[in-house]
Amino acid sequence: MSEVLPPPAPKTAIIRDCGPEGCEVDWLTSRTVVTEVDDVAEFTRFAMDEGWGDGLPLIPPTVERVRAFLAEGGRYPDELIATLPPMQTECTVEKIVINAVMAGAPPETLPLLCAAVEAIADPRFDIGGLNATTGSVVPLLVVNGPIRDVFDIPYQHGCFGGAATLANAAARTLRLLMRNIGGQQLGVSSESVFGNPGRIAGIMMGEWEERSPWKPLAERRGVPGNAVTVYGAMGTMNILDITSHSGPEFLESIGRSLAYPGCNNFSPAVAFGEAMVAINPVWAEIIGRDVPDIADVQEMIWRHASLPLDAFQKRLADSIVAAGRVQADGRVYLTPTPDDVLVYVCGGTGSLHAHGVHSWGTCLSATKAVR
Amino acid sequence: MALGTVLDPSARRVDDIAHPGPPLGPLHGKTIGFRVDIMWRSWDWISALWAAELEAAGATVRFWRAGGRTGEEGARMAEGLKEFLGSIDAAIVGLGNCGSCTGWTIHDALAAAATDIPTIAIVTQNFDDLGHNLARRGGRSGLRIHVLPHPLNERAREEVEQVAREHYPRMLEAMDAAAGAAVSAGAAAA
């Protein structure tokens, strides 16, 4: 049972003296609906009917809950964070908060959520293409800075998925925003053939900066301190190595493993792409000892993440040649330059594995400060 | 059971242009632009055949090839598209034959239509709904979209060219070309 109420009258004056909670001023401008709010299962069914849901339980975004979240989050609800294609719809703080309430995210994650929205809306990231593609790409978030611990963002064991933390609700919020504001709907605006487990509730982790021999990923990308980096991830790929002993050996193992003919990056239809590598802290220590400069680390992975032309089927090889992708050494490289290989440290201390994350294509990673 | 007021988490665009835009009219003397890409050889074959027909009917044809749309290359592409659209009288934009390339096909077709020239987007059947949805979400539900069979790129060149010949007069009709344009061009519609 629900009743749709008319939208509130547009406000002619916004007074900020009273702070984000608004005092007597009604800041909220979203359409309101009267419905069941005590029973999560009942509300979830209602939300699914409205097209708001992701299939998991949703907390009713009551006016009271949204106001409380805003008051704690400390941001004004009418602040425009980004305009998201393809609908060019406005993602305001109010919309972020409503979706965060539904996902169960803690109010203190609001600055992180705003930064993440800024990142996915960066034109470099091509969120419009990512939303529509037949590929299985999903935004993967890497968080740097002290907020990792404040928000309990996983960066050790199982950081790619499985950690029991409220940070998961923040990641889920971004997925809801991509549905509800970005308009990503399977079979309507998204043609993803297989989807991706990360499309359910997102992928978000931190970097284990304290165990990294190199500067934090975001700082290397020009944003020191609290920051979030978004990367278009096609999925994760395990790289097991129980035989290497030195940094160069591990990097060769990682690079060789990343290069396979069916990877999007090798397609002549993809103008360029990136690659991401998560290195466990044990390997990171060994690699950092032998290869202290991160630029050399990237270069060594990049050099090995390449294939000779005869590794491709003839028709594909012909297209690669026609696209001018074969370098002077007769090899085809996964990314245009070593800089396009993103390396960071995370994961458990059990060692043995690296995680490769292939990119979808021309959707380039973006890093934003969390303010 | 308790009722309460919840806030809508979604946002929707409300403005829309339902009109298809100006008709193509006579072909003679027009400069007609093809937007091609780096993905679909089938679209290269089709656009080459259609271009020959259009030239035979007295039109001038220009091509613009879309590449990477982000970073520095993306900036060059945006500039190139703008220049291309400023140099043509009508736009044939393809090919929507995957999710993201349908997204960019519709994006570029909307950009063309926004300059008030006759415009048509070309998609394959599997991406017909996506194309229309994206056009509506882009604020122009009336965008002309012509649908080719799917799968297309998997077919041999001879088959694809047969598809091109069959669809040429239908595409012209969808663009509201002047009556008899296809016939005057000698298109083999059979």
XYZ file of C-alpha atoms in Angstrom:
561
model
C 0.000 0.000 0.000
C 1.456 3.318 -0.982
C 0.400 6.801 -1.868
C 2.346 9.088 -4.160
C 2.429 12.654 -2.951
C 3.061 15.639 -5.198
C 6.613 16.933 -5.200
C 7.275 19.752 -2.793
C 7.055 23.273 -4.126
C 10.355 24.605 -5.480
C 12.254 26.670 -2.978
C 12.991 30.226 -3.839
C 15.512 30.878 -1.123
C 18.090 28.607 0.437
C 19.314 29.721 3.838
C 22.493 27.963 4.910
C 22.747 29.586 8.344
C 21.093 26.617 10.001
C 23.542 24.018 8.694
C 22.891 20.912 6.621
C 20.123 19.716 8.908
C 18.161 22.698 7.709
C 16.452 23.839 10.953
C 12.966 24.848 9.936
C 13.924 24.962 6.255
C 12.850 21.910 4.283
C 15.871 21.165 2.134
C 14.628 17.921 0.691
C 13.195 18.095 -2.806
C 12.787 14.446 -3.817
C 9.375 13.042 -4.569
C 7.861 11.489 -1.468
C 5.779 8.337 -1.183
C 3.766 7.090 1.788
C 4.357 3.387 2.257
C 5.169 0.666 4.786
C 8.290 1.641 6.707
C 8.513 -0.752 9.660
C 8.800 -4.000 7.745
C 12.026 -4.215 5.712
C 10.775 -7.166 3.655
C 7.566 -5.342 2.775
C 9.432 -2.154 1.899
C 11.963 -4.084 -0.171
C 9.141 -5.593 -2.214
C 7.685 -2.112 -2.710
C 11.064 -0.688 -3.707
C 11.625 -3.489 -6.216
C 8.248 -2.707 -7.779
C 9.305 0.925 -8.026
C 12.576 -0.079 -9.709
C 14.702 1.220 -6.829
C 16.182 -2.018 -5.602
C 19.008 -4.464 -6.246
C 17.282 -7.562 -4.832
C 18.879 -7.308 -1.396
C 17.025 -5.983 1.666
C 16.604 -2.213 1.707
C 16.128 0.120 4.654
C 13.217 2.519 4.039
C 14.678 5.993 3.348
C 12.241 7.829 5.556
C 12.420 11.580 5.815
C 13.631 11.187 9.392
C 16.439 8.787 8.481
C 17.558 10.951 5.570
C 17.574 14.081 7.727
C 19.547 12.341 10.454
C 22.101 11.053 7.933
C 22.467 14.527 6.446
C 22.905 16.133 9.857
C 25.728 13.711 10.688
C 27.222 13.788 7.204
C 27.632 17.531 7.294
C 26.899 18.216 3.614
C 24.114 20.349 2.162
C 21.540 18.196 0.361
C 21.212 20.483 -2.652
C 24.932 20.273 -3.447
C 25.367 18.894 -6.955
C 28.136 16.295 -6.950
C 27.901 15.183 -10.578
C 25.679 14.843 -13.595
C 25.542 11.237 -14.722
C 25.030 10.053 -18.305
C 23.161 8.762 -20.207
C 20.203 10.665 -18.741
C 22.323 13.613 -17.611
C 20.579 13.269 -14.296
C 21.751 15.232 -11.310
C 23.347 13.322 -8.478
C 22.953 15.607 -5.488
C 23.994 14.941 -1.915
C 20.314 14.331 -1.182
C 20.147 11.489 -3.714
C 23.385 10.021 -2.427
C 22.044 10.070 1.116
C 18.710 8.490 0.202
C 20.497 5.621 -1.513
C 23.031 5.344 1.314
C 20.213 5.022 3.843
C 18.627 2.273 1.754
C 21.961 0.427 1.522
C 22.634 0.751 5.250
C 25.796 2.845 4.883
C 27.052 4.776 7.941
C 26.626 8.584 7.736
C 30.345 9.203 8.204
C 30.996 7.606 4.803
C 29.249 10.500 3.018
C 32.481 12.302 2.003
C 33.800 9.038 0.569
C 30.563 8.453 -1.330
C 30.649 11.977 -2.752
C 34.253 11.491 -3.881
C 33.399 8.133 -5.444
C 30.547 9.714 -7.407
C 32.898 12.472 -8.553
C 35.331 9.800 -9.698
C 32.854 7.732 -11.702
C 31.494 10.920 -13.281
C 34.944 12.013 -14.447
C 34.799 12.065 -18.280
C 37.963 9.921 -18.327
C 35.968 7.109 -16.770
C 33.252 6.965 -19.470
C 30.492 5.865 -17.132
C 27.999 6.109 -20.006
C 29.858 3.481 -22.011
C 30.443 1.371 -18.926
C 26.729 1.403 -18.128
C 25.689 0.309 -21.604
C 28.381 -2.187 -22.554
C 28.037 -5.890 -23.317
C 31.132 -6.292 -21.107
C 31.077 -7.261 -17.465
C 32.830 -4.171 -16.185
C 32.179 -2.693 -12.752
C 33.770 0.275 -10.959
C 36.389 -0.990 -8.506
C 37.295 1.449 -5.732
C 40.691 1.649 -4.029
C 40.756 3.879 -0.965
C 43.884 5.558 0.409
C 44.554 7.538 3.558
C 43.553 7.323 7.214
C 39.866 6.922 6.349
C 40.602 3.288 5.510
C 40.644 2.510 9.205
C 37.957 5.006 10.187
C 35.497 3.337 7.807
C 36.853 -0.185 8.327
C 37.624 -0.532 4.633
C 39.297 -3.914 4.125
C 42.878 -3.965 2.851
C 44.175 -7.178 4.365
C 42.764 -10.721 4.183
C 39.979 -11.085 1.628
C 39.935 -7.413 0.758
C 38.445 -7.997 -2.710
C 35.319 -9.483 -1.173
C 34.127 -11.344 1.853
C 35.188 -9.103 4.714
C 32.388 -8.412 7.209
C 32.375 -4.628 7.389
C 29.892 -1.786 7.083
C 32.145 -0.448 4.331
C 30.364 -2.980 2.108
C 27.207 -0.891 2.494
C 29.067 2.155 1.193
C 30.167 0.172 -1.867
C 26.605 -1.004 -2.328
C 25.438 2.610 -2.247
C 27.469 3.372 -5.340
C 25.831 0.462 -7.143
C 22.379 1.740 -6.161
C 23.325 5.193 -7.416
C 24.404 3.726 -10.733
C 20.985 2.120 -11.006
C 18.808 4.879 -9.627
C 20.632 7.955 -10.890
C 22.869 6.607 -13.677
C 19.967 4.547 -14.979
C 21.866 1.270 -15.357
C 19.153 -1.312 -15.956
C 19.912 -4.708 -17.445
C 18.165 -5.250 -20.745
C 17.070 -1.615 -20.865
C 20.167 0.539 -20.731
C 22.781 -2.145 -20.014
C 23.592 -4.979 -22.405
C 26.096 -6.744 -20.147
C 26.169 -10.323 -21.411
C 27.375 -11.946 -18.194
C 27.439 -9.261 -15.517
C 29.878 -9.491 -12.656
C 29.622 -10.463 -8.963
C 30.876 -6.953 -8.208
C 27.756 -5.538 -9.811
C 25.689 -6.788 -6.879
C 27.167 -4.735 -4.083
C 30.301 -3.185 -5.527
C 34.026 -3.760 -5.014
C 35.833 -1.505 -2.576
C 39.076 -2.020 -0.719
C 41.923 -0.044 0.755
C 45.616 -0.155 0.016
C 47.806 -1.581 2.777
C 49.978 1.502 2.671
C 51.941 0.542 5.784
C 53.187 -2.625 4.076
C 53.902 -1.000 0.736
C 57.484 -0.133 -0.195
C 56.109 2.533 -2.518
C 54.051 5.678 -2.042
C 50.286 5.159 -1.886
C 48.528 4.675 -5.204
C 46.492 7.891 -4.949
C 49.524 9.960 -3.981
C 51.392 8.638 -6.998
C 48.410 9.836 -9.025
C 48.670 13.317 -7.535
C 46.191 13.074 -4.657
C 47.900 12.585 -1.284
C 45.964 11.670 1.855
C 42.381 10.513 1.881
C 41.407 9.633 -1.656
C 39.514 7.171 -3.775
C 40.581 5.734 -7.118
C 37.987 4.213 -9.410
C 38.962 1.648 -12.026
C 36.823 -0.133 -14.606
C 37.298 -3.789 -13.645
C 36.346 -6.648 -15.935
C 36.802 -9.131 -13.126
C 39.613 -10.514 -11.073
C 42.296 -12.960 -12.111
C 44.333 -15.064 -9.731
C 48.099 -15.234 -10.249
C 49.684 -18.045 -8.234
C 53.442 -18.201 -7.936
C 55.198 -20.671 -5.619
C 58.548 -20.752 -7.406
C 59.832 -17.188 -7.742
C 62.396 -15.844 -5.291
C 63.232 -12.349 -6.454
C 61.431 -9.165 -7.369
C 62.130 -9.446 -11.100
C 60.911 -13.054 -11.078
C 57.637 -12.143 -9.407
C 57.115 -9.236 -11.804
C 57.782 -11.449 -14.813
C 55.301 -13.982 -13.479
C 52.659 -11.287 -13.005
C 53.252 -9.701 -16.394
C 53.171 -12.980 -18.318
C 49.955 -13.988 -16.559
C 48.177 -10.759 -17.481
C 48.661 -11.221 -21.224
C 46.093 -13.430 -22.929
C 44.686 -13.001 -26.451
C 41.016 -12.577 -25.509
C 41.672 -9.672 -23.187
C 39.762 -6.504 -24.144
C 42.963 -4.506 -24.219
C 44.334 -6.580 -27.093
C 41.262 -6.060 -29.249
C 41.851 -3.673 -32.145
C 38.368 -2.379 -31.356
C 39.644 -1.011 -28.048
C 41.788 2.045 -28.625
C 43.661 1.717 -25.325
C 43.291 0.359 -21.835
C 44.836 -0.031 -18.419
C 45.764 -2.958 -16.191
C 45.662 -3.206 -12.414
C 47.759 -5.439 -10.191
C 47.228 -6.009 -6.476
C 50.394 -7.365 -4.857
C 50.326 -9.092 -1.497
C 52.479 -7.552 1.280
C 54.984 -10.420 1.399
C 55.773 -10.219 -2.307
C 55.722 -6.417 -2.062
C 58.546 -6.517 0.468
C 60.661 -8.767 -1.763
C 59.910 -6.776 -4.899
C 60.511 -3.467 -3.109
C 63.902 -4.700 -1.913
C 64.968 -5.678 -5.443
C 63.061 -3.040 -7.442
C 62.656 0.014 -5.218
C 61.385 2.395 -7.899
C 57.685 1.877 -8.651
C 58.237 3.106 -12.221
C 60.614 0.174 -12.723
C 58.022 -2.175 -11.225
C 55.430 -0.937 -13.704
C 57.889 -1.163 -16.596
C 58.848 -4.757 -15.788
C 55.247 -5.890 -15.542
C 54.388 -3.989 -18.726
C 57.288 -5.480 -20.664
C 56.201 -9.014 -19.826
C 52.494 -8.283 -20.309
C 52.863 -8.585 -24.054
C 52.486 -11.258 -26.692
C 54.185 -12.020 -29.997
C 51.914 -11.555 -32.970
C 51.736 -15.292 -33.632
C 50.041 -15.797 -30.258
C 46.865 -14.416 -31.839
C 44.594 -16.155 -34.318
C 45.305 -15.001 -37.848
C 42.193 -12.880 -38.368
C 42.741 -11.105 -35.045
C 46.449 -10.731 -35.768
C 45.632 -9.118 -39.128
C 43.355 -6.616 -37.372
C 46.008 -5.865 -34.789
C 48.536 -5.183 -37.530
C 46.033 -2.979 -39.372
C 45.453 -1.017 -36.175
C 49.177 -0.347 -35.852
C 49.426 -2.070 -32.507
C 52.563 -4.148 -33.199
C 55.656 -2.554 -31.720
C 59.136 -2.514 -33.255
C 60.090 -5.651 -31.326
C 57.257 -7.554 -32.988
C 55.193 -7.738 -29.795
C 51.771 -6.436 -28.873
C 51.566 -4.773 -25.461
C 48.645 -4.980 -23.063
C 48.695 -1.244 -22.356
C 50.144 1.688 -24.315
C 52.741 2.570 -21.661
C 54.073 1.270 -18.310
C 52.236 4.154 -16.605
C 48.983 2.448 -17.566
C 49.780 -0.451 -15.233
C 48.348 0.428 -11.817
C 50.109 -1.319 -8.947
C 49.180 -1.296 -5.268
C 49.600 -3.429 -2.171
C 46.837 -5.229 -0.311
C 45.765 -8.708 0.742
C 46.579 -11.190 3.456
C 49.981 -12.228 4.710
C 49.585 -15.766 3.382
C 51.386 -14.561 0.234
C 51.393 -16.937 -2.797
C 48.940 -14.902 -4.913
C 48.706 -11.649 -6.795
C 45.446 -10.359 -8.207
C 45.264 -9.162 -11.772
C 42.371 -6.926 -12.772
C 41.889 -6.308 -16.465
C 40.292 -3.127 -17.641
C 37.287 -2.898 -19.894
C 38.955 -0.562 -22.313
C 38.942 3.139 -22.752
C 37.316 3.893 -19.430
C 40.341 5.325 -17.648
C 40.846 5.302 -13.896
C 40.209 8.490 -11.923
C 41.359 9.556 -8.475
C 39.547 12.078 -6.277
C 40.281 13.531 -2.865
C 37.897 12.642 -0.029
C 37.098 15.967 1.631
C 2.214 -2.351 9.842
C 3.102 1.332 9.970
C 2.995 3.815 7.165
C 5.575 6.525 6.757
C 6.973 8.840 4.140
C 9.977 7.743 2.126
C 12.001 9.712 -0.394
C 12.430 8.640 -4.023
C 16.067 7.552 -4.550
C 15.907 7.882 -8.331
C 16.262 10.766 -10.725
C 14.750 10.961 -14.129
C 15.081 13.335 -17.007
C 11.751 14.896 -17.893
C 12.505 16.958 -20.986
C 12.097 15.275 -24.346
C 12.129 16.029 -28.052
C 9.747 13.605 -29.728
C 10.139 15.084 -33.222
C 12.554 13.247 -35.544
C 14.104 16.479 -36.761
C 14.290 17.920 -40.282
C 13.809 15.631 -43.301
C 16.699 14.729 -45.571
C 14.777 15.831 -48.674
C 16.611 15.788 -52.037
C 20.062 14.206 -52.087
C 21.561 16.259 -54.898
C 24.006 18.868 -53.669
C 23.965 17.708 -50.048
C 27.034 16.790 -48.018
C 26.182 13.655 -46.112
C 28.414 12.510 -43.276
C 29.048 8.951 -42.156
C 30.219 8.396 -38.623
C 32.153 5.117 -38.594
C 34.194 3.471 -35.843
C 37.168 1.230 -35.146
C 35.068 -1.772 -34.228
C 32.832 -2.968 -37.013
C 34.214 -3.947 -40.399
C 30.610 -4.695 -41.450
C 29.734 -1.042 -40.916
C 32.710 0.008 -43.018
C 31.411 -2.196 -45.833
C 27.850 -0.939 -45.526
C 28.757 2.716 -45.273
C 31.077 2.403 -48.290
C 28.279 0.932 -50.375
C 25.729 3.488 -49.183
C 28.229 6.288 -49.815
C 28.648 5.165 -53.413
C 24.878 5.219 -53.880
C 24.593 8.674 -52.351
C 27.359 10.032 -54.561
C 25.645 8.541 -57.604
C 22.576 10.520 -56.602
C 24.537 13.751 -56.576
C 25.488 14.003 -52.904
C 28.953 14.571 -51.504
C 30.034 12.162 -48.797
C 32.347 12.687 -45.822
C 33.531 10.146 -43.262
C 34.556 10.596 -39.652
C 35.995 7.693 -37.682
C 35.456 7.568 -33.916
C 38.271 6.141 -31.782
C 38.961 6.193 -28.063
C 36.630 8.576 -26.281
C 38.531 9.290 -23.090
C 41.770 10.984 -22.107
C 43.750 12.934 -24.708
C 42.397 10.880 -27.596
C 38.888 11.507 -26.319
C 39.492 15.250 -26.351
C 40.729 15.014 -29.936
C 37.667 12.961 -30.855
C 35.290 15.493 -29.313
C 36.935 18.258 -31.308
C 36.925 16.141 -34.468
C 33.240 15.315 -34.088
C 32.366 18.965 -33.647
C 34.288 19.900 -36.767
C 32.741 17.015 -38.713
C 29.200 17.956 -37.740
C 29.864 21.520 -38.781
C 30.837 20.373 -42.271
C 27.841 18.219 -43.229
C 24.175 18.649 -44.102
C 23.016 15.271 -42.773
C 24.445 12.537 -40.551
C 24.338 8.749 -40.749
C 25.762 7.506 -37.455
C 26.792 3.945 -36.693
C 27.191 1.357 -35.626
C 25.307 0.324 -32.522
C 26.330 -3.304 -32.461
C 27.394 -3.636 -28.829
C 26.417 -1.959 -25.588
C 28.977 0.806 -25.313
C 29.208 1.396 -29.062
C 25.429 1.791 -29.150
C 25.881 4.262 -26.311
C 28.418 6.272 -28.284
C 26.471 5.903 -31.536
C 23.427 7.420 -29.866
C 25.609 10.006 -28.124
C 27.058 11.156 -31.448
C 23.688 10.986 -33.202
C 22.183 13.171 -30.474
C 25.064 15.594 -30.969
C 24.315 15.678 -34.703
C 20.582 16.089 -34.180
C 21.268 18.922 -31.758
C 22.824 20.859 -34.649
C 19.458 20.572 -36.388
C 20.603 18.495 -39.343
C 18.766 15.393 -40.583
C 20.192 12.543 -38.529
C 19.809 8.812 -38.303
C 21.484 6.326 -35.979
C 22.158 2.815 -37.261
C 21.957 -0.125 -34.865
C 21.590 -3.874 -35.183
C 18.457 -5.618 -34.040
C 19.774 -6.834 -30.699
C 20.501 -3.232 -29.740
C 17.304 -1.695 -31.085
C 15.678 -1.328 -27.650
C 18.909 -0.074 -26.109
C 19.247 2.547 -28.833
C 15.722 3.829 -28.317
C 16.097 3.774 -24.533
C 19.330 5.728 -24.701
C 17.839 8.230 -27.138
C 14.900 8.780 -24.795
C 17.229 9.040 -21.806
C 19.295 11.498 -23.802
C 16.256 13.717 -24.173
C 15.360 12.963 -27.802
C 12.969 10.030 -28.067
C 12.194 11.032 -31.649
C 15.717 10.320 -32.888
C 15.588 8.350 -36.120
C 17.029 4.868 -35.643
C 17.370 2.381 -38.474
C 17.765 -1.266 -37.546
C 19.988 -3.746 -39.390
C 19.869 -7.505 -38.816
C 21.783 -9.150 -35.986
C 24.228 -10.827 -35.938
C 25.843 -8.748 -38.657
C 29.571 -8.520 -38.115
C 29.864 -12.302 -38.132
C 28.629 -12.501 -41.749
C 30.805 -12.666 -44.853
C 31.309 -9.471 -46.829
C 29.032 -10.553 -49.682
C 26.197 -11.180 -47.230
C 26.764 -7.865 -45.485
C 26.732 -6.013 -48.802
C 23.452 -7.675 -49.684
C 22.078 -6.388 -46.385
C 23.385 -2.938 -47.315
C 21.637 -2.999 -50.678
C 18.373 -4.145 -49.145
C 18.450 -1.529 -46.416
C 19.605 1.484 -48.426
C 16.135 2.544 -49.610
C 14.655 1.816 -46.165
C 17.288 3.980 -44.507
C 16.546 6.806 -46.950
C 12.848 6.438 -46.265
C 13.484 6.611 -42.533
C 15.446 9.823 -43.112
C 12.539 11.292 -45.045
C 14.544 11.606 -48.227
C 12.742 13.015 -51.229
C 10.557 10.477 -53.002
C 12.465 8.464 -55.580
C 15.905 9.243 -54.167
C 16.898 5.615 -53.895
C 15.573 4.779 -57.327
C 17.353 7.715 -58.921
C 20.548 6.472 -57.385
C 20.038 3.127 -59.005
C 20.045 1.289 -55.713
C 19.415 -2.396 -56.003
C 16.620 -2.806 -53.549
C 15.693 -6.234 -54.721
